[in-house]
């Protein structure tokens, strides 16, 4: 008989709910993005995020249950993001999810948000096999992980300051591109011309897999100040910034592949929606005779489907939450076990 897991994601500024079925995959999913709520502040306001999650969580749950043609009793487990993320936002999903499982007589399963991202490519037809290298690039994290199995994670390198997505967002803010900055900067970069500006590739001139992206926003600010700030110039700067981030990530991925000997690379998290990064890494993996795997674009950024799937994996492994409701705003991925 099929196992069905409802997944709830509320760690940041997206409310995502989905149902995963072990025989049919994702049956239904719904996403509410809080972009409008936070746009006027130019970034996520944690208190407003919690309030928006509270307004939407039950509504979206009802919607996905109906879309799937199911009832509460058909759900074997309710999985929710327990961390890392904003404490208030996490508490909404954890409290709602744990209580819903209790009411339905289902099990409750806690999910690590980054494990959700990491396993998202498993929802695609072409899936990676273990072991692989994972590049996790989101708004809060930039990690290179040696993945030997679910929960068997060794961090190979990480950003010592801003995450890649954070660098996109902060740079977009400096360039006054609006919020959310990452996708807008990427869009502007499409109109940019290669070769006009050359940005540094931070921490690539020394060995190791750690990264640093905070210097690039300062470099952008200085370049912008010394420029004519015309539309074309802005596009050229956006291009150079994106090229520097993508190039740096490619250099680090190449090293991680060499170091581990793995032939597969998984790229996930919000920045994995970036077309230039996707293309660059596909070319790189082709050159080394390997293969790259991504989630489809809608599962790159935060969503409920990845939480439902990771929750299903954890449920199958026997994980169960007690009735004590917990949220873990800080939760290093290598603390997970298999
Ligand atoms: O995974 P995600 O939705 O949320 C976190 O867990 O943080 O990632 C959001 C991040 C944001 O920083 C956003 O600007 C970035 O992903 N992002 C992009 C693109 N789409 C989303 N960055 C560059 N290019 C994109 N196309
Ligand atoms: Zn995320």
PDB file of N, CA, C and O and ligand atoms in Angstrom, residues 9 11 113-114 117 138-139 269-270 300-302 306, ligand 2:
ATOM      1  N   UNK A   9       6.221  23.509   4.702  1.00  0.00           N
ATOM      2  CA  UNK A   9       7.426  24.348   4.730  1.00  0.00           C
ATOM      3  C   UNK A   9       7.037  25.769   5.144  1.00  0.00           C
ATOM      4  O   UNK A   9       6.223  26.408   4.475  1.00  0.00           O
ATOM      5  N   UNK A  11       9.835  27.887   6.767  1.00  0.00           N
ATOM      6  CA  UNK A  11      11.051  28.336   7.465  1.00  0.00           C
ATOM      7  C   UNK A  11      11.423  29.789   7.194  1.00  0.00           C
ATOM      8  O   UNK A  11      12.153  30.399   7.959  1.00  0.00           O
ATOM      9  N   UNK A 113      15.499  21.661   6.697  1.00  0.00           N
ATOM     10  CA  UNK A 113      15.215  22.401   5.457  1.00  0.00           C
ATOM     11  C   UNK A 113      16.241  22.125   4.349  1.00  0.00           C
ATOM     12  O   UNK A 113      15.864  21.912   3.186  1.00  0.00           O
ATOM     13  N   UNK A 114      17.532  22.111   4.707  1.00  0.00           N
ATOM     14  CA  UNK A 114      18.553  21.917   3.676  1.00  0.00           C
ATOM     15  C   UNK A 114      18.576  20.468   3.166  1.00  0.00           C
ATOM     16  O   UNK A 114      18.947  20.226   2.018  1.00  0.00           O
ATOM     17  N   UNK A 117      16.067  20.519   0.459  1.00  0.00           N
ATOM     18  CA  UNK A 117      16.643  21.018  -0.799  1.00  0.00           C
ATOM     19  C   UNK A 117      17.512  19.933  -1.446  1.00  0.00           C
ATOM     20  O   UNK A 117      17.431  19.682  -2.650  1.00  0.00           O
ATOM     21  N   UNK A 138      21.454  28.636  -1.232  1.00  0.00           N
ATOM     22  CA  UNK A 138      20.170  29.285  -0.951  1.00  0.00           C
ATOM     23  C   UNK A 138      20.422  30.682  -0.414  1.00  0.00           C
ATOM     24  O   UNK A 138      21.533  31.202  -0.490  1.00  0.00           O
ATOM     25  N   UNK A 139      19.383  31.281   0.159  1.00  0.00           N
ATOM     26  CA  UNK A 139      19.529  32.628   0.700  1.00  0.00           C
ATOM     27  C   UNK A 139      20.288  32.631   2.015  1.00  0.00           C
ATOM     28  O   UNK A 139      20.896  33.632   2.394  1.00  0.00           O
ATOM     29  N   UNK A 269      18.587  24.431  -3.913  1.00  0.00           N
ATOM     30  CA  UNK A 269      18.457  25.705  -3.193  1.00  0.00           C
ATOM     31  C   UNK A 269      18.137  26.799  -4.186  1.00  0.00           C
ATOM     32  O   UNK A 269      18.356  26.644  -5.397  1.00  0.00           O
ATOM     33  N   UNK A 270      17.617  27.907  -3.693  1.00  0.00           N
ATOM     34  CA  UNK A 270      17.103  28.989  -4.544  1.00  0.00           C
ATOM     35  C   UNK A 270      17.994  29.393  -5.701  1.00  0.00           C
ATOM     36  O   UNK A 270      17.514  29.582  -6.830  1.00  0.00           O
ATOM     37  N   UNK A 300      13.319  24.449  -6.858  1.00  0.00           N
ATOM     38  CA  UNK A 300      14.634  24.980  -6.455  1.00  0.00           C
ATOM     39  C   UNK A 300      14.472  25.895  -5.259  1.00  0.00           C
ATOM     40  O   UNK A 300      15.175  25.774  -4.266  1.00  0.00           O
ATOM     41  N   UNK A 301      13.540  26.830  -5.372  1.00  0.00           N
ATOM     42  CA  UNK A 301      13.272  27.722  -4.242  1.00  0.00           C
ATOM     43  C   UNK A 301      12.373  26.974  -3.256  1.00  0.00           C
ATOM     44  O   UNK A 301      11.896  25.877  -3.541  1.00  0.00           O
ATOM     45  N   UNK A 302      12.156  27.582  -2.093  1.00  0.00           N
ATOM     46  CA  UNK A 302      11.433  26.890  -1.025  1.00  0.00           C
ATOM     47  C   UNK A 302      10.054  26.407  -1.475  1.00  0.00           C
ATOM     48  O   UNK A 302       9.330  27.117  -2.164  1.00  0.00           O
ATOM     49  N   UNK A 306       9.473  19.334  -1.519  1.00  0.00           N
ATOM     50  CA  UNK A 306      10.755  18.799  -1.034  1.00  0.00           C
ATOM     51  C   UNK A 306      10.659  18.372   0.432  1.00  0.00           C
ATOM     52  O   UNK A 306      11.335  17.423   0.849  1.00  0.00           O
TER      53      UNK A 306
HETATM   54 ZN1  LIG B   2      15.491  27.155   1.204  1.00  0.00          ZN
END
